[in-house]
Tab-separated table of C-alpha atoms and ligand atoms in Angstrom:
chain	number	residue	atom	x	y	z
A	24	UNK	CA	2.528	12.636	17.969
A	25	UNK	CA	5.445	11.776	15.925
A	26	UNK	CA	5.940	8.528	14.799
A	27	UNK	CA	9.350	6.849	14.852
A	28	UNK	CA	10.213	3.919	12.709
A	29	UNK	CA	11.372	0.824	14.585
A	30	UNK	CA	12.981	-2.374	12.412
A	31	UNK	CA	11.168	-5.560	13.852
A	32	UNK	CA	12.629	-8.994	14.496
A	33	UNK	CA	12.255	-10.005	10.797
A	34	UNK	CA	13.772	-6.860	9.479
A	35	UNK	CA	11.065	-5.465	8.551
A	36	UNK	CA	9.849	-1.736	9.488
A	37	UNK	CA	6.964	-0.464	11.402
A	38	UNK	CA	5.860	2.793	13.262
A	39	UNK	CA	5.832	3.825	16.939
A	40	UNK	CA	2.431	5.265	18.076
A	41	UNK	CA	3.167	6.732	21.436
A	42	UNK	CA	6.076	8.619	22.510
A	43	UNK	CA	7.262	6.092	24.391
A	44	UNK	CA	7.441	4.074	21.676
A	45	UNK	CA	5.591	1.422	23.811
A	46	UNK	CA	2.530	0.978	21.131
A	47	UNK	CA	3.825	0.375	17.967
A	48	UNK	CA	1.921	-0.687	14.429
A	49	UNK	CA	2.781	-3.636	13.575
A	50	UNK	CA	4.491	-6.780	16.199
A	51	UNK	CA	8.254	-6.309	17.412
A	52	UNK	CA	8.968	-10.045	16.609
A	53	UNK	CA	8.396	-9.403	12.896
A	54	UNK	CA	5.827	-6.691	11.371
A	55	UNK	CA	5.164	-8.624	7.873
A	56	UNK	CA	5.637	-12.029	9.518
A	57	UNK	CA	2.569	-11.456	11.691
A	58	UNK	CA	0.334	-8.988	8.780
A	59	UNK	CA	0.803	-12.543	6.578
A	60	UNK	CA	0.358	-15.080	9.554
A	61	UNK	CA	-2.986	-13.123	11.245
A	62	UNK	CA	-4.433	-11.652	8.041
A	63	UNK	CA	-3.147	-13.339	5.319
A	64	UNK	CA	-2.899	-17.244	6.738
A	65	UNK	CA	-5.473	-17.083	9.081
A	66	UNK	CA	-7.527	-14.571	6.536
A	67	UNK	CA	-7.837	-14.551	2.829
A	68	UNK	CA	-6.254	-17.914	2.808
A	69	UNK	CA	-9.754	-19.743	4.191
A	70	UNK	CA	-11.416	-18.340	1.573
A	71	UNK	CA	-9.131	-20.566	-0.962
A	72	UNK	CA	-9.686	-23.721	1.644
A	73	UNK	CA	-13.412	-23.528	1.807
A	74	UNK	CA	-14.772	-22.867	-1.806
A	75	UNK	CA	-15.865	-19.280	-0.653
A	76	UNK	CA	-16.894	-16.651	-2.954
A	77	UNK	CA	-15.923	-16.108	-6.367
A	78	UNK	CA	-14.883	-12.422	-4.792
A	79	UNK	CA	-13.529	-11.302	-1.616
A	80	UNK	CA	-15.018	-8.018	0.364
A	81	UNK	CA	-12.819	-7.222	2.969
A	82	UNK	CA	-12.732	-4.304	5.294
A	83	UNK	CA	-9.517	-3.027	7.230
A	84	UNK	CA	-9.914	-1.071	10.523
A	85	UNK	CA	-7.138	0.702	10.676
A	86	UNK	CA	-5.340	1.157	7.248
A	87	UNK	CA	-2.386	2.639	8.922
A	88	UNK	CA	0.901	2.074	6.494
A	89	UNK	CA	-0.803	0.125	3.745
A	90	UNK	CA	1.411	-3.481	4.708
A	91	UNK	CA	-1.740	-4.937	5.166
A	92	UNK	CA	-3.303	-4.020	2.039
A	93	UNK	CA	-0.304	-4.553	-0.055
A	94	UNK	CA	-0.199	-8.336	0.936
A	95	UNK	CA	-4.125	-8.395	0.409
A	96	UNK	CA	-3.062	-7.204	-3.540
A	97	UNK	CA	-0.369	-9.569	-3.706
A	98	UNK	CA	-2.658	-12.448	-2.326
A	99	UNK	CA	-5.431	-11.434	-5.152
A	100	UNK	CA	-3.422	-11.056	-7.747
A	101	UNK	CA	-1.229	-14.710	-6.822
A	102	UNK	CA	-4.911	-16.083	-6.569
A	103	UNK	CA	-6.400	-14.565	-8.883
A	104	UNK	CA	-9.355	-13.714	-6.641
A	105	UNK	CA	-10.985	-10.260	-7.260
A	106	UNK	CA	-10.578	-8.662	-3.698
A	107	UNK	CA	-12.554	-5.511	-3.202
A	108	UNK	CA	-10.911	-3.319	-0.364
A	109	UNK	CA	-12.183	-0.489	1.818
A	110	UNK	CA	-9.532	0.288	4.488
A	111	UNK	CA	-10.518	2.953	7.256
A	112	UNK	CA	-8.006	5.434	8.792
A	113	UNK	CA	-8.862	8.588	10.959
A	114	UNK	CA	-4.864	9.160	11.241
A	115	UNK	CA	-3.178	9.421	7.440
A	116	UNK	CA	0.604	9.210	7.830
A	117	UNK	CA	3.114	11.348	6.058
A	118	UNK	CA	4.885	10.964	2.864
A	119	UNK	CA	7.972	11.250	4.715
A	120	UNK	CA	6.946	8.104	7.073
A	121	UNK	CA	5.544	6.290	4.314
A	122	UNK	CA	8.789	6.461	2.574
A	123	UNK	CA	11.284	5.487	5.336
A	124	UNK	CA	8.770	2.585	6.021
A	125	UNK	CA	10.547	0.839	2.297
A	126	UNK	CA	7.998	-1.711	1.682
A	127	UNK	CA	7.463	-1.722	-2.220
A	128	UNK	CA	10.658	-3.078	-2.082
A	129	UNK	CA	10.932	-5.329	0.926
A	130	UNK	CA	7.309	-6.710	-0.869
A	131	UNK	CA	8.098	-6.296	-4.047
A	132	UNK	CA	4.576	-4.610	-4.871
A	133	UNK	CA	4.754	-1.686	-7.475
A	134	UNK	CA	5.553	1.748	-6.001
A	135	UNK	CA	2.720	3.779	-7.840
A	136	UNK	CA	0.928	0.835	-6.161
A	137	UNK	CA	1.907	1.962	-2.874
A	138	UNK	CA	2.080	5.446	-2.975
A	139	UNK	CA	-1.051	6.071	-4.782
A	140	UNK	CA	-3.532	4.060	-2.513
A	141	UNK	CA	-2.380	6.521	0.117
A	142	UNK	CA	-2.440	9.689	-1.687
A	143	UNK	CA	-5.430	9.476	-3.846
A	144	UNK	CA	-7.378	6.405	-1.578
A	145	UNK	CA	-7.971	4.575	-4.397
A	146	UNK	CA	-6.201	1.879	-5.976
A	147	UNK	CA	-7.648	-0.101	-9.369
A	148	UNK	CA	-5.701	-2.845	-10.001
A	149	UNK	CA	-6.479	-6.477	-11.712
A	150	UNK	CA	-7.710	-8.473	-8.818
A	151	UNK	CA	-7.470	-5.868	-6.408
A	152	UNK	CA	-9.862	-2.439	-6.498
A	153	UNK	CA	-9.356	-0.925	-2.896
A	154	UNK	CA	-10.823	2.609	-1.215
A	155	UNK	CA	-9.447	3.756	2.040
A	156	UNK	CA	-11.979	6.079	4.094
A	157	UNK	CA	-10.406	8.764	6.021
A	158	UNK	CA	-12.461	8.135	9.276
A	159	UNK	CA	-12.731	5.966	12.814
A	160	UNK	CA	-14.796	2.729	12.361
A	161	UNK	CA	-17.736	4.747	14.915
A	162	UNK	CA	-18.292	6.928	12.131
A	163	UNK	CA	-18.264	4.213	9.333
A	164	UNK	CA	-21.602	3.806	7.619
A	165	UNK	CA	-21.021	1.046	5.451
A	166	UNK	CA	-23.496	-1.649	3.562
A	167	UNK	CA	-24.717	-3.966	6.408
A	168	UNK	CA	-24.918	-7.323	5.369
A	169	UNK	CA	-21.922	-7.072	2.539
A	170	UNK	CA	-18.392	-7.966	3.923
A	171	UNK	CA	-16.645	-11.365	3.582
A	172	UNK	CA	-14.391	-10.444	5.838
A	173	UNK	CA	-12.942	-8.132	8.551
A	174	UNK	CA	-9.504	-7.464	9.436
A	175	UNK	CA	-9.431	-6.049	13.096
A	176	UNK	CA	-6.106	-4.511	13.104
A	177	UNK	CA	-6.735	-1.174	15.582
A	178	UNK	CA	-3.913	-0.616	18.061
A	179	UNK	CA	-3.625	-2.851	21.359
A	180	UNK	CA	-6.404	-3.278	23.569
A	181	UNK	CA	-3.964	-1.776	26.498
A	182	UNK	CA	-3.617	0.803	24.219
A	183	UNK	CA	-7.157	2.112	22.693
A	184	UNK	CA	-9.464	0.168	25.195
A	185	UNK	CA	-12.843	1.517	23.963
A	186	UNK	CA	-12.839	0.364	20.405
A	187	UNK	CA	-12.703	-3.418	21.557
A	188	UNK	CA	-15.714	-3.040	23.196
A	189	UNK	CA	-18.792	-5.445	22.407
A	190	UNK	CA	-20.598	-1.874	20.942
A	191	UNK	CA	-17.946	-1.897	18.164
A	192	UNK	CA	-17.827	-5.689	17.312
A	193	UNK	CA	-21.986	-4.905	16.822
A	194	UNK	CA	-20.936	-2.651	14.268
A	195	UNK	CA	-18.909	-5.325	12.352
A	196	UNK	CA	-21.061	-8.168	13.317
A	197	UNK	CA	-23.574	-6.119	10.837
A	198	UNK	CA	-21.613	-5.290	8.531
A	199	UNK	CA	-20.161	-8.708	7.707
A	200	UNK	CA	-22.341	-11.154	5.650
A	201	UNK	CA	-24.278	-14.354	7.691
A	202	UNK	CA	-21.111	-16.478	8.005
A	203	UNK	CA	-18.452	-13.775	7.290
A	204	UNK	CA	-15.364	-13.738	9.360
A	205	UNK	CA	-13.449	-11.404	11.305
A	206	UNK	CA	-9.410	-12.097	12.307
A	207	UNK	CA	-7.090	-10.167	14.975
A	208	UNK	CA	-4.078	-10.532	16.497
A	209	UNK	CA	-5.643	-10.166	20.106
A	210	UNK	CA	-6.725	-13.263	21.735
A	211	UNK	CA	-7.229	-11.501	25.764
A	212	UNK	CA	-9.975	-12.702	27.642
A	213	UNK	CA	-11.482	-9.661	27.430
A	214	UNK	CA	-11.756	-9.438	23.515
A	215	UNK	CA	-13.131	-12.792	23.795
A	216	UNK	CA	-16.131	-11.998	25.784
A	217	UNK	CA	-16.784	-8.986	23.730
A	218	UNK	CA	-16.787	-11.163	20.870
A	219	UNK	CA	-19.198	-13.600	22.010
A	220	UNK	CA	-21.504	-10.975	23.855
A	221	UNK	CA	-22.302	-9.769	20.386
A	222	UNK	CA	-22.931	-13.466	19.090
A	223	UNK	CA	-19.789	-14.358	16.755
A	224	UNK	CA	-18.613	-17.988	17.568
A	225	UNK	CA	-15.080	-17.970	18.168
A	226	UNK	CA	-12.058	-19.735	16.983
A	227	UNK	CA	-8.413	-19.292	19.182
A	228	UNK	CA	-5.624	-20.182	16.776
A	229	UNK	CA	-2.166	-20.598	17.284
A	230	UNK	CA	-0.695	-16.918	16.837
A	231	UNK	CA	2.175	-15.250	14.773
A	232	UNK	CA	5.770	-15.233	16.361
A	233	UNK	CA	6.098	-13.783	19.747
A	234	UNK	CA	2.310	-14.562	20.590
A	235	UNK	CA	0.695	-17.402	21.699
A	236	UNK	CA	-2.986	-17.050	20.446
A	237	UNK	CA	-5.010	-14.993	18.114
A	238	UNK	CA	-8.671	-15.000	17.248
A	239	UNK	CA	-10.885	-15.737	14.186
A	240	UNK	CA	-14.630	-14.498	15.094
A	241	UNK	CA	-17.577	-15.586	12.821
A	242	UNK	CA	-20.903	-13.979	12.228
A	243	UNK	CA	-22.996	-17.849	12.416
A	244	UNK	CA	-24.880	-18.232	9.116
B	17	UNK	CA	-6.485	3.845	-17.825
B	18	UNK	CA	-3.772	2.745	-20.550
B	19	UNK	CA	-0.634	2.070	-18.959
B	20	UNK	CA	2.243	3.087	-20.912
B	21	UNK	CA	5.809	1.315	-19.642
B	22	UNK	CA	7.608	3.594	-22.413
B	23	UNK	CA	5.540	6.759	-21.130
B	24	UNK	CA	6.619	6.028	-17.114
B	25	UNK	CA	10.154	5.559	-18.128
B	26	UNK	CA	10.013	8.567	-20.030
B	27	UNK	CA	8.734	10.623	-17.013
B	28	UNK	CA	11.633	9.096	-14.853
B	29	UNK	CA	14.305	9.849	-17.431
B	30	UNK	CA	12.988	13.298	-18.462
B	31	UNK	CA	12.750	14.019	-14.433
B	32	UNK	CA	16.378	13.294	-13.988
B	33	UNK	CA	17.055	15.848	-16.686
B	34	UNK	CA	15.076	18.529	-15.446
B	35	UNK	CA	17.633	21.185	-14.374
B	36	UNK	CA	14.965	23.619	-12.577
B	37	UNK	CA	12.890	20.792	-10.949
B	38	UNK	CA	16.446	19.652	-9.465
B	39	UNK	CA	17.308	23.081	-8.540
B	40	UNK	CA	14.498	23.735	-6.646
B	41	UNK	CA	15.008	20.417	-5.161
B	42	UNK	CA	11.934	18.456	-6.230
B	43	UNK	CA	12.146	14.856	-5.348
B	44	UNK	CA	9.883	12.343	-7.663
B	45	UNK	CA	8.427	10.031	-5.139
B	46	UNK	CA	6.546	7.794	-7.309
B	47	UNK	CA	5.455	7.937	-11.177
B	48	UNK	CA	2.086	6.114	-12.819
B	49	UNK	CA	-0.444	7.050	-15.364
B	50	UNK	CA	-2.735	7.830	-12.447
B	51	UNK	CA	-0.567	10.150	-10.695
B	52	UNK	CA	2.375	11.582	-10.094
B	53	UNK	CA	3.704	12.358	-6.709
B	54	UNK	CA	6.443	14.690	-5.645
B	55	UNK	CA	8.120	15.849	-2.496
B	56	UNK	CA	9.970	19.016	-1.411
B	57	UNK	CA	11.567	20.159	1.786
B	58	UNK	CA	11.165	23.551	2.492
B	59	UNK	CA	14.459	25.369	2.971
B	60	UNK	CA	14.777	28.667	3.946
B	61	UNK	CA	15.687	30.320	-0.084
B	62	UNK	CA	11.738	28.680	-0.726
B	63	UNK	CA	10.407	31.372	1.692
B	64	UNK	CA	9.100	35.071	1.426
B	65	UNK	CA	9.090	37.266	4.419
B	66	UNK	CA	6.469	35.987	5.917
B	67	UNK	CA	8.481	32.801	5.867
B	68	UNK	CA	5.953	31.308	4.552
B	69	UNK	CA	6.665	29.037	1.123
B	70	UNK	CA	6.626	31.241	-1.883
B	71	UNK	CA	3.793	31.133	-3.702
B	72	UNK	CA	5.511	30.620	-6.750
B	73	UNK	CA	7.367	27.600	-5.928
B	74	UNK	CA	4.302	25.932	-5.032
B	75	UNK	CA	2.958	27.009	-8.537
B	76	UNK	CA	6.125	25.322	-10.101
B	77	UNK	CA	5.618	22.621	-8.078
B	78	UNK	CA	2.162	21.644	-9.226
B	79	UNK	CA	2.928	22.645	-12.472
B	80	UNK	CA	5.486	20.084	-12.510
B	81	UNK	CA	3.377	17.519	-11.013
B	82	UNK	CA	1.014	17.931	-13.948
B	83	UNK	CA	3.367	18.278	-16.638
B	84	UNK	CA	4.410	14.776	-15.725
B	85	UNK	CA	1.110	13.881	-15.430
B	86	UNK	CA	0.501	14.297	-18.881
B	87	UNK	CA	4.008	12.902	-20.118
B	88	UNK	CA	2.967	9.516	-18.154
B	89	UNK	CA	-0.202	9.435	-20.561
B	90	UNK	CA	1.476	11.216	-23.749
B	91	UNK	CA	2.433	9.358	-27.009
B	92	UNK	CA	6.334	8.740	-25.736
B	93	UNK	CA	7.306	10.913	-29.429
B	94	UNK	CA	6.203	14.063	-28.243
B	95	UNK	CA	6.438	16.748	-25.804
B	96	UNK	CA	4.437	18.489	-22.860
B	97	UNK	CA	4.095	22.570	-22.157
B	98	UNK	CA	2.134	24.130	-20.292
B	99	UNK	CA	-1.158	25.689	-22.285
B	100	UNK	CA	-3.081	27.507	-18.332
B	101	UNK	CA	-2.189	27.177	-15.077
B	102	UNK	CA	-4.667	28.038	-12.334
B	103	UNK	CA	-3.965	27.848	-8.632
B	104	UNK	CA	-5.885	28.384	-5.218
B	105	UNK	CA	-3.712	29.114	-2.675
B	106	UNK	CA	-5.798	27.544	0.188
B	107	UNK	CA	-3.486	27.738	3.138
B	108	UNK	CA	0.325	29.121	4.147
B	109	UNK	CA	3.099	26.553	3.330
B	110	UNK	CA	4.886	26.150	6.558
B	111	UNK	CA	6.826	22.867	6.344
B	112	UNK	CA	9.242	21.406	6.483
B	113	UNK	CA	7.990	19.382	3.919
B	114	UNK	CA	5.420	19.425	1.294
B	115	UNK	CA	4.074	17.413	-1.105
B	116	UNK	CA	2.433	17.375	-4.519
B	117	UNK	CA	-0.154	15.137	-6.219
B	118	UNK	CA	-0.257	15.779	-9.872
B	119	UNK	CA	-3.339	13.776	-12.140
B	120	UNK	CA	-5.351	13.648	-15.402
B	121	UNK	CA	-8.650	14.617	-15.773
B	122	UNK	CA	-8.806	13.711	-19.809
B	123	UNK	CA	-6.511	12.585	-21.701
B	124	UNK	CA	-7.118	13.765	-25.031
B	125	UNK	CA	-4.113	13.342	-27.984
B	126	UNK	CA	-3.248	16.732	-28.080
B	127	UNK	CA	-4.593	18.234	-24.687
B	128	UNK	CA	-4.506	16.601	-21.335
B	129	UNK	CA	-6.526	18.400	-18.490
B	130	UNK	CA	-4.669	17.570	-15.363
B	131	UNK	CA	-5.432	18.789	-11.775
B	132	UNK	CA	-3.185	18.777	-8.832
B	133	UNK	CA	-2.994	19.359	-4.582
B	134	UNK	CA	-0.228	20.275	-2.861
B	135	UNK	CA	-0.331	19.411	0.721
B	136	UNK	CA	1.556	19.675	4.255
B	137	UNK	CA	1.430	17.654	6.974
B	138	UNK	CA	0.120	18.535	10.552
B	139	UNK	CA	-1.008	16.501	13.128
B	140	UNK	CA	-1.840	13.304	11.328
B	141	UNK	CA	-3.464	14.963	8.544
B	142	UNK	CA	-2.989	16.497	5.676
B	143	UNK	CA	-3.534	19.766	5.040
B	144	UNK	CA	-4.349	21.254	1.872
B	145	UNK	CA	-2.225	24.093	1.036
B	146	UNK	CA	-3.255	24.824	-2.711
B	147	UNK	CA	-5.648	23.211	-5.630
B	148	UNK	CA	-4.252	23.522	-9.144
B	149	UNK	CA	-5.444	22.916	-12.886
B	150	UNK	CA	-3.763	23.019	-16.174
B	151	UNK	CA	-4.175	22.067	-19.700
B	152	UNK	CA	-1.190	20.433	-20.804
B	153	UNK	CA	-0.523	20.696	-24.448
B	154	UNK	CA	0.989	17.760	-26.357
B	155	UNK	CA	3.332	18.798	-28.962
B	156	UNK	CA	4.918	16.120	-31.368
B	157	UNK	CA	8.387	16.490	-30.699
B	158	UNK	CA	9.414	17.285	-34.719
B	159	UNK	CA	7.352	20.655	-33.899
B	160	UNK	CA	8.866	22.050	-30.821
B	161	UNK	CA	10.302	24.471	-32.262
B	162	UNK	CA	13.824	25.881	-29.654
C	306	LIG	C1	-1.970	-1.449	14.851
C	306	LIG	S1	-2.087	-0.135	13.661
C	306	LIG	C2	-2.283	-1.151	12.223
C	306	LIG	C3	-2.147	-0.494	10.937
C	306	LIG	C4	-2.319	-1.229	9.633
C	306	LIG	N1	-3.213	-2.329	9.612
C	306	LIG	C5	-1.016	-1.484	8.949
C	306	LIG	O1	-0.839	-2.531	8.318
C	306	LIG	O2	-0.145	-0.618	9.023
C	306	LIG	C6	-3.710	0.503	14.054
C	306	LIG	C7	-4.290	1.498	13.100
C	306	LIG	O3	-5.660	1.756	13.442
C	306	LIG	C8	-5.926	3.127	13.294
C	306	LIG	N2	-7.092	3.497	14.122
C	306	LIG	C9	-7.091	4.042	15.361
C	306	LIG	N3	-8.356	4.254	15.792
C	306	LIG	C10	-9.169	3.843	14.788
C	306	LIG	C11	-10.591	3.844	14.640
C	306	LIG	N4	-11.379	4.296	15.592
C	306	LIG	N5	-11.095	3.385	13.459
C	306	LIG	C12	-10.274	2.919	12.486
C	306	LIG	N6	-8.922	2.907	12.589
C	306	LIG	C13	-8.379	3.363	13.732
C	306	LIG	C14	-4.629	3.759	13.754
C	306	LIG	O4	-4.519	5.110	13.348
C	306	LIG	C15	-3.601	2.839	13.128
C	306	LIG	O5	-3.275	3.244	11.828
């Protein structure tokens, strides 16, 4: 497949997955609006609200182009809160897409920054030491028990029904922490069930331009 | 790992200025004490009969990658040459593009071992097209003698 960049409603740039162009990576009414609203806002931010942790682990499914990740640096480093990143990703995108995406500019984030936390996977920064792990989420075998948080980022549930299912959120419902959280963009009836078949109470929040809900899921303490 | 603002404007400025690197149409895609990373499009004067890229252009293009490698964690008064190449030619270079990732392994003041990959795309991977080490010898830049 091979992906086309589209320029969202905020300017910003994301990535068509299908060739219709139908899925894409990020929302049409603004890619970085909604990465900050959903994972940012609705994310790290708590952490800051409700004394949390004096250190933030937080796992990505679906690394994808790195916008995530780059506003999860900026937020640590603005915060100074030591955030400790693993990002998974069974599809690594090109240096040629990466580069036509343009966002160490439009975030102003260093571009070693950028471009080496996709070509080596590793990224040591202050506040912000991240890993991404070339492989799907089913295949993940991470410390049970250990993450703060989860940001559930994979593409639509239209798109790639099957890892929305409750047997995935069991997967993250171990591996976050007794009162860890997990955010996504996705608030359909469906997700919700899922959710709460695997035991994570759920919060519906207003959601990002263009949508009306989203979810926050947490493992109860 | 030190970072060196004088060293990674050094490996931008000396880039510019590097007439065979240009030639060949080596594109620096992004500079830091941890790595370097370069891009080049495969045209067809890059390929031997097979049409295939030449296996010597991917040598000079992780060569390059490690030279500046070692310039981004060199004293900014000296100079970099190659001391050994080694390369692994893993896989045929198809295109149309190609990348390079170019890093030290020590950093010592007058040796820096470096390694690099240079890689293709295909199919939402990447694959691996050849594995390269060097020792990269720092030279004050009094001594280099022309
Ligand atoms: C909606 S995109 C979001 C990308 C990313 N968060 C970003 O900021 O660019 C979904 C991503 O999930 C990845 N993905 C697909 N299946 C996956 C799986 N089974 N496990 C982990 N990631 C997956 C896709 O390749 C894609 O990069």
């Amino acid at each position: 497949m091979n992906s086309r960049i589209v320029v969202t409603a905020d300017g910003s740039k994301t990535l068509t997955a299908d060739e219709a162009g139908t899925e894409i990576y990020h929302s049409r009414h603004g890619a970085l609006a909604e990465s900050r609203y959903v994972f940012i806002q609705q994310g790290l931010q708590i952490f800051l609200d409700h004394a949390g942790p004096a250190s933030i682990r937080l796992l990505e499914v679906g690394f994808g182009t790195g916008l995530n990740a780059m506003l999860g640096m900026q937020w640590a480093q603005a915060h100074q809160i030591p955030v400790d990143y693993t990002g998974l990703e069974p599809n690594r995108l090109s240096i040629d897409l990466l580069m036509a995406l343009d966002y160490p500019p439009l975030l102003q984030v260093p571009e070693a920054d950028f471009y080496n936390l996709h070509a080596l996977s590793r990224l040591e920064v202050p506040c912000f030491e991240a890993t991404v792990v070339t492989a799907a989420l089913e295949s993940y075998q991470g410390q049970p028990g250990t993450f703060d948080l989860v940001w559930f980022d994979a593409f639509s549930p239209r798109f790639q029904a099957q890892i929305w299912s409750a047997e995935v959120f069991q997967q993250l419902f171990e591996l976050l922490r007794p009162g860890g959280k997990l955010v996504t963009y996705s608030a359909k009836g469906d997700v919700q069930r899922a959710l709460k078949a695997t035991g994570f109470s759920l919060e519906k929040l207003p959601g990002p331009p263009g949508k009306r809900e989203m979810l926050r899921a947490t493992r109860p303490a | 790992m030190q970072h060196n603002p004088d060293a990674l404007a050094e490996v931008h400025t000396r880039f510019a200025q590097n007439a065979f690197s240009r030639h060949l149409g080596i594109e620096l895609v992004s500079a830091s004490a941890e790595a370097i990373l370069l891009r080049l499009e495969l045209l067809p004067q890059h390929r031997q009969n097979l049409g295939f890229a030449h296996g010597g252009l991917l040598a000079t293009l992780a060569d390059v990658c490690m030279g500046f490698a070692a310039v981004a964690n060199a004293r900014p008064d000296s100079h970099v040459l190659t001391g050994d190449l080694r390369i692994s030619y893993l896989n045929p270079a198809t295109g149309p593009v190609v990348w390079a990732k170019g890093y030290p392994i020590k950093v010592g003041s007058r040796l820096v071992f470096t390694e690099a990959e240079v890689y293709q795309e295909a199919e939402g991977s990447q694959k691996l097209l050849c594995k390269a080490s060097a020792s990269m010898v720092v030279v004050a830049k009094a001594d280099v003698r022309r």
